[in-house]
Coordinates of N, CA, C and O in Angstrom, one line a residue:
M87 N 85.5 89.3 110.9 CA 85.9 90.7 111.0 C 87.4 90.9 110.8 O 87.8 92.0 110.3
S88 N 88.2 89.9 111.1 CA 89.6 90.1 110.9 C 90.0 90.2 109.5 O 90.9 91.0 109.1
G89 N 89.3 89.5 108.6 CA 89.6 89.6 107.2 C 89.2 91.0 106.6 O 89.8 91.5 105.8
S90 N 88.1 91.5 107.2 CA 87.6 92.8 106.7 C 88.6 93.9 107.2 O 88.9 94.8 106.4
T91 N 89.1 93.8 108.4 CA 90.0 94.8 108.8 C 91.4 94.7 108.1 O 92.0 95.8 107.8
R92 N 91.8 93.5 107.7 CA 93.0 93.4 107.0 C 92.8 94.0 105.6 O 93.7 94.7 105.1
R93 N 91.7 93.8 105.0 CA 91.4 94.3 103.6 C 91.4 95.8 103.7 O 92.0 96.5 102.9
L94 N 90.7 96.4 104.7 CA 90.7 97.8 104.9 C 92.1 98.4 105.1 O 92.4 99.5 104.5
S95 N 92.8 97.8 105.9 CA 94.2 98.2 106.2 C 95.0 98.3 104.9 O 95.8 99.2 104.6
G96 N 94.9 97.2 104.1 CA 95.7 97.2 102.8 C 95.2 98.2 101.9 O 96.1 98.8 101.2
E97 N 93.9 98.5 101.8 CA 93.4 99.5 100.9 C 93.9 100.9 101.3 O 94.2 101.8 100.5
F98 N 93.9 101.2 102.6 CA 94.3 102.5 103.1 C 95.8 102.7 102.8 O 96.2 103.8 102.5
S99 N 96.6 101.6 103.0 CA 98.0 101.7 102.6 C 98.2 102.0 101.1 O 99.1 102.8 100.8
R100 N 97.4 101.3 100.3 CA 97.5 101.5 98.9 C 97.2 103.0 98.5 O 97.8 103.6 97.7
L101 N 96.1 103.5 99.1 CA 95.7 104.9 98.8 C 96.8 105.9 99.3 O 97.0 106.9 98.7
A102 N 97.4 105.6 100.5 CA 98.4 106.5 101.0 C 99.6 106.5 100.1 O 100.4 107.5 100.1
A103 N 99.8 105.5 99.3 CA 101.0 105.4 98.4 C 100.6 105.8 97.0 O 101.5 105.8 96.1
S104 N 99.4 106.2 96.7 CA 99.0 106.5 95.4 C 99.5 107.9 95.0 O 98.8 108.9 95.1
T105 N 100.7 108.0 94.4 CA 101.3 109.3 94.1 C 100.6 110.0 92.9 O 100.5 111.2 92.9
P106 N 100.0 109.3 91.9 CA 99.3 110.1 90.9 C 97.9 110.5 91.4 O 97.3 111.3 90.8
G107 N 97.5 110.0 92.5 CA 96.2 110.3 93.0 C 96.2 111.1 94.3 O 96.7 112.2 94.4
I108 N 95.7 110.5 95.4 CA 95.5 111.2 96.7 C 96.8 111.7 97.3 O 96.9 112.8 97.7
A109 N 97.8 110.8 97.2 CA 99.1 111.2 97.9 C 99.9 112.2 97.1 O 100.8 112.9 97.7
G110 N 99.7 112.3 95.8 CA 100.6 113.1 95.0 C 100.0 114.4 94.6 O 100.7 115.4 94.5
R111 N 98.7 114.4 94.2 CA 98.1 115.7 93.7 C 97.9 116.6 94.9 O 97.6 116.3 96.0
A112 N 98.0 117.9 94.6 CA 97.8 119.0 95.5 C 98.6 118.8 96.8 O 98.1 119.1 97.9
S113 N 99.8 118.4 96.6 CA 100.8 118.3 97.7 C 100.2 117.5 98.9 O 100.4 117.8 100.1
G114 N 99.5 116.4 98.6 CA 99.0 115.6 99.7 C 97.9 116.2 100.5 O 97.7 115.8 101.6
L115 N 97.1 117.1 99.9 CA 96.0 117.7 100.6 C 95.0 116.7 101.0 O 94.3 116.9 102.1
F116 N 94.8 115.6 100.3 CA 93.8 114.6 100.6 C 94.2 113.5 101.5 O 93.4 112.7 101.9
V117 N 95.5 113.5 101.9 CA 96.0 112.4 102.7 C 95.4 112.5 104.1 O 95.3 111.4 104.7
R118 N 95.0 113.6 104.6 CA 94.4 113.6 105.9 C 93.1 112.8 106.0 O 92.7 112.3 107.0
Y119 N 92.4 112.7 104.8 CA 91.2 111.8 104.8 C 91.6 110.3 104.9 O 90.9 109.6 105.5
V120 N 92.7 110.0 104.4 CA 93.2 108.6 104.5 C 93.6 108.4 106.0 O 93.3 107.3 106.5
D121 N 94.3 109.4 106.5 CA 94.7 109.3 107.9 C 93.6 109.1 108.9 O 93.6 108.4 109.9
H122 N 92.5 109.8 108.6 CA 91.3 109.7 109.4 C 90.7 108.3 109.3 O 90.3 107.7 110.4
G123 N 90.7 107.7 108.2 CA 90.3 106.3 108.0 C 91.2 105.3 108.8 O 90.7 104.4 109.4
V124 N 92.5 105.6 108.8 CA 93.4 104.7 109.5 C 93.2 104.9 111.0 O 93.2 103.8 111.7
Q125 N 92.9 106.1 111.5 CA 92.6 106.2 112.9 C 91.3 105.5 113.3 O 91.3 104.9 114.4
Q126 N 90.3 105.5 112.4 CA 89.1 104.8 112.7 C 89.4 103.3 112.7 O 88.8 102.5 113.5
L127 N 90.3 102.8 111.8 CA 90.6 101.4 111.8 C 91.3 101.0 113.1 O 91.1 99.9 113.6
R128 N 92.1 101.9 113.7 CA 92.8 101.5 114.9 C 91.7 101.4 116.0 O 91.8 100.5 116.9
W129 N 90.7 102.3 116.0 CA 89.6 102.2 117.0 C 88.9 100.9 116.8 O 88.6 100.2 117.8
L130 N 88.7 100.5 115.6 CA 88.0 99.3 115.3 C 88.7 98.1 115.8 O 88.2 97.2 116.5
D131 N 90.0 98.1 115.6 CA 90.9 97.0 116.1 C 90.9 96.9 117.6 O 90.8 95.8 118.2
A132 N 90.9 98.1 118.3 CA 90.8 98.1 119.8 C 89.5 97.6 120.3 O 89.5 96.8 121.3
E133 N 88.4 97.9 119.6 CA 87.1 97.4 120.1 C 87.0 95.9 119.9 O 86.5 95.2 120.7
L134 N 87.6 95.4 118.8 CA 87.6 93.9 118.6 C 88.4 93.2 119.6 O 88.1 92.1 120.1
A135 N 89.6 93.8 120.0 CA 90.4 93.2 121.0 C 89.7 93.2 122.3 O 89.8 92.2 123.1
A136 N 89.0 94.3 122.6 CA 88.3 94.3 123.9 C 87.2 93.3 123.9 O 86.9 92.6 125.0
T137 N 86.5 93.1 122.8 CA 85.5 92.1 122.7 C 86.0 90.7 122.9 O 85.4 89.9 123.6
T138 N 87.1 90.4 122.3 CA 87.8 89.1 122.4 C 88.2 88.9 123.9 O 88.0 87.8 124.4
R139 N 88.7 89.9 124.6 CA 89.1 89.7 126.0 C 87.9 89.4 126.8 O 88.0 88.5 127.7
L140 N 86.8 90.1 126.6 CA 85.6 89.9 127.4 C 85.0 88.5 127.1 O 84.6 87.8 128.0
A141 N 85.0 88.1 125.8 CA 84.5 86.7 125.5 C 85.4 85.6 126.1 O 84.9 84.6 126.6
N142 N 86.7 85.9 126.1 CA 87.6 84.9 126.7 C 87.4 84.8 128.2 O 87.4 83.8 128.8
A143 N 87.2 86.0 128.9 CA 87.0 86.0 130.3 C 85.7 85.3 130.6 O 85.6 84.6 131.6
A144 N 84.7 85.5 129.8 CA 83.4 84.8 130.0 C 83.5 83.3 129.9 O 82.8 82.6 130.7
S145 N 84.4 82.8 129.1 CA 84.5 81.4 128.9 C 85.3 80.8 130.1 O 85.2 79.6 130.4
E146 N 86.0 81.6 130.9 CA 86.8 81.1 132.0 C 86.0 81.2 133.3 O 86.4 80.6 134.3
V147 N 84.9 81.9 133.3 CA 84.2 82.1 134.6 C 83.2 80.9 134.8 O 82.6 80.5 133.8
K148 N 83.1 80.5 136.0 CA 82.2 79.3 136.3 C 80.8 79.7 136.5 O 79.8 79.0 136.2
D149 N 80.5 80.9 137.1 CA 79.2 81.4 137.4 C 78.4 81.8 136.1 O 78.9 82.6 135.3
P150 N 77.3 81.1 135.8 CA 76.6 81.4 134.5 C 76.1 82.9 134.5 O 76.0 83.5 133.4
D151 N 75.7 83.4 135.6 CA 75.2 84.8 135.6 C 76.4 85.8 135.2 O 76.2 86.8 134.5
M152 N 77.6 85.5 135.7 CA 78.7 86.3 135.4 C 79.1 86.1 134.0 O 79.5 87.1 133.3
Q153 N 79.0 84.9 133.4 CA 79.3 84.7 132.0 C 78.3 85.6 131.2 O 78.8 86.2 130.2
L154 N 77.1 85.5 131.5 CA 76.1 86.3 130.8 C 76.4 87.8 130.9 O 76.2 88.5 129.9
A155 N 76.7 88.3 132.0 CA 77.1 89.7 132.2 C 78.2 90.1 131.3 O 78.2 91.1 130.7
L156 N 79.3 89.2 131.3 CA 80.4 89.6 130.5 C 80.1 89.6 129.0 O 80.6 90.4 128.2
L157 N 79.3 88.6 128.6 CA 78.9 88.6 127.2 C 78.0 89.7 126.8 O 78.0 90.2 125.7
R158 N 77.2 90.2 127.8 CA 76.4 91.4 127.5 C 77.2 92.6 127.4 O 76.9 93.6 126.7
L159 N 78.4 92.7 128.1 CA 79.3 93.8 127.9 C 80.0 93.7 126.5 O 80.3 94.7 125.9
A160 N 80.2 92.5 126.1 CA 80.9 92.3 124.8 C 80.1 92.6 123.6 O 80.5 93.0 122.6
G161 N 78.8 92.3 123.7 CA 77.8 92.4 122.6 C 77.8 93.8 122.0 O 78.0 93.9 120.8
P162 N 77.6 94.9 122.7 CA 77.6 96.2 122.1 C 78.9 96.6 121.5 O 78.9 97.3 120.4
R163 N 80.0 96.2 122.0 CA 81.3 96.5 121.4 C 81.4 95.8 120.1 O 81.9 96.4 119.1
L164 N 80.9 94.6 120.0 CA 81.0 93.8 118.8 C 80.1 94.5 117.7 O 80.4 94.6 116.5
E165 N 78.9 94.9 118.2 CA 78.0 95.6 117.2 C 78.6 96.8 116.7 O 78.5 97.2 115.5
A166 N 79.2 97.6 117.6 CA 79.8 98.9 117.2 C 81.0 98.6 116.2 O 81.1 99.4 115.2
A167 N 81.7 97.6 116.4 CA 82.8 97.3 115.5 C 82.3 96.8 114.2 O 82.8 97.2 113.1
M168 N 81.2 96.1 114.2 CA 80.7 95.6 112.9 C 80.1 96.8 112.1 O 80.3 96.9 110.9
L169 N 79.4 97.6 112.8 CA 78.8 98.8 112.1 C 79.9 99.7 111.7 O 79.9 100.3 110.6
G170 N 81.0 99.9 112.5 CA 82.1 100.7 112.2 C 82.8 100.2 110.9 O 83.3 101.0 110.1
S171 N 82.9 98.9 110.8 CA 83.6 98.4 109.5 C 82.7 98.7 108.3 O 83.3 99.0 107.3
L172 N 81.4 98.7 108.4 CA 80.6 99.0 107.3 C 80.8 100.5 106.9 O 80.9 100.9 105.7
L173 N 80.8 101.4 107.9 CA 81.0 102.8 107.7 C 82.4 103.1 107.1 O 82.5 103.9 106.2
L174 N 83.3 102.4 107.6 CA 84.7 102.5 107.1 C 84.8 102.1 105.7 O 85.5 102.7 104.9
A175 N 84.1 101.0 105.3 CA 84.1 100.6 103.9 C 83.5 101.6 103.0 O 84.0 101.9 101.9
V176 N 82.4 102.3 103.5 CA 81.8 103.4 102.7 C 82.8 104.6 102.5 O 83.0 105.1 101.5
W177 N 83.5 104.9 103.6 CA 84.5 105.9 103.6 C 85.6 105.6 102.6 O 86.1 106.4 101.9
L178 N 86.0 104.3 102.6 CA 87.0 103.9 101.6 C 86.5 104.0 100.2 O 87.3 104.4 99.3
D179 N 85.3 103.8 100.0 CA 84.7 104.0 98.6 C 84.8 105.4 98.2 O 85.1 105.7 97.0
F180 N 84.5 106.3 99.1 CA 84.6 107.8 98.8 C 86.1 108.1 98.5 O 86.3 108.9 97.6
L181 N 87.0 107.5 99.2 CA 88.4 107.8 99.0 C 88.9 107.2 97.6 O 89.7 107.8 96.9
H182 N 88.3 106.0 97.3 CA 88.6 105.5 95.9 C 88.1 106.4 94.8 O 88.8 106.6 93.8
L183 N 86.9 106.9 95.0 CA 86.3 107.8 94.0 C 87.2 109.1 93.9 O 87.5 109.6 92.8
T184 N 87.6 109.6 95.0 CA 88.5 110.8 95.0 C 89.8 110.5 94.3 O 90.3 111.3 93.5
D185 N 90.4 109.3 94.6 CA 91.6 108.9 94.0 C 91.5 108.8 92.4 O 92.4 109.4 91.7
V186 N 90.4 108.2 92.0 CA 90.2 108.1 90.5 C 90.0 109.5 89.9 O 90.5 109.8 88.8
A187 N 89.2 110.3 90.6 CA 88.9 111.7 90.1 C 90.2 112.5 90.0 O 90.4 113.3 89.1
L188 N 91.1 112.3 90.9 CA 92.4 113.0 90.9 C 93.3 112.5 89.8 O 94.0 113.2 89.1
K189 N 93.3 111.1 89.6 CA 94.2 110.6 88.6 C 93.7 110.9 87.2 O 94.5 111.2 86.3
Q190 N 92.4 110.9 87.0 CA 91.8 111.2 85.7 C 91.5 112.6 85.4 O 91.1 113.0 84.3
Q191 N 91.7 113.4 86.5 CA 91.5 114.9 86.4 C 90.1 115.2 86.0 O 89.8 116.1 85.1
F192 N 89.1 114.5 86.5 CA 87.7 114.8 86.2 C 87.2 116.1 86.9 O 86.4 116.8 86.3
Y193 N 87.7 116.4 88.1 CA 87.4 117.6 88.8 C 88.6 118.4 89.0 O 89.7 117.9 89.0
S194 N 88.4 119.7 89.3 CA 89.5 120.5 89.7 C 89.8 120.1 91.2 O 88.9 119.6 91.9
V195 N 91.0 120.3 91.6 CA 91.4 119.9 93.0 C 90.6 120.7 94.0 O 90.2 120.2 95.0
E196 N 90.4 122.0 93.7 CA 89.7 122.8 94.6 C 88.2 122.3 94.8 O 87.7 122.2 95.9
R197 N 87.6 122.0 93.7 CA 86.2 121.6 93.8 C 86.1 120.2 94.5 O 85.2 120.0 95.3
L198 N 87.0 119.4 94.2 CA 87.0 118.0 94.8 C 87.2 118.2 96.3 O 86.5 117.5 97.1
F199 N 88.1 119.1 96.7 CA 88.4 119.3 98.1 C 87.1 119.8 98.8 O 86.7 119.3 99.9
V200 N 86.4 120.7 98.2 CA 85.2 121.3 98.8 C 84.1 120.2 98.9 O 83.4 120.1 99.9
D201 N 83.9 119.5 97.8 CA 82.9 118.4 97.8 C 83.2 117.3 98.8 O 82.3 116.8 99.5
L202 N 84.5 116.9 99.0 CA 84.8 115.9 99.9 C 84.7 116.4 101.4 O 84.3 115.6 102.3
D203 N 84.9 117.7 101.6 CA 84.8 118.3 102.9 C 83.3 118.2 103.4 O 83.0 118.2 104.6
R204 N 82.4 118.3 102.4 CA 80.9 118.2 102.8 C 80.6 116.8 103.3 O 79.6 116.7 104.0
V205 N 81.3 115.8 102.8 CA 80.9 114.4 103.2 C 81.4 114.2 104.6 O 80.8 113.7 105.5

């Protein structure tokens, strides 16, 4: 998961700096979509950190029932983080498509904005 979040973070940074694309066209109108992805990435990192803390606490507890309880708390968080990384990767694909469409001027800015707002 850490490799996936690092890759996502790097891609969001690259998109935020794409002056011929998302960051430059239409006075940065599409930057808010990149910011939304960055906010979701922060949530993802927080869930992974909480999962790690719970797993570490479970390894330090002597009582097997308490270990199991802590791992059961960590499980749904880990599942949410894994699913969140998949959804964030799809969101990143939409942003890459938007970036290319803006760079190559395939769509008008207005039409692209309306179409992306539907997603």
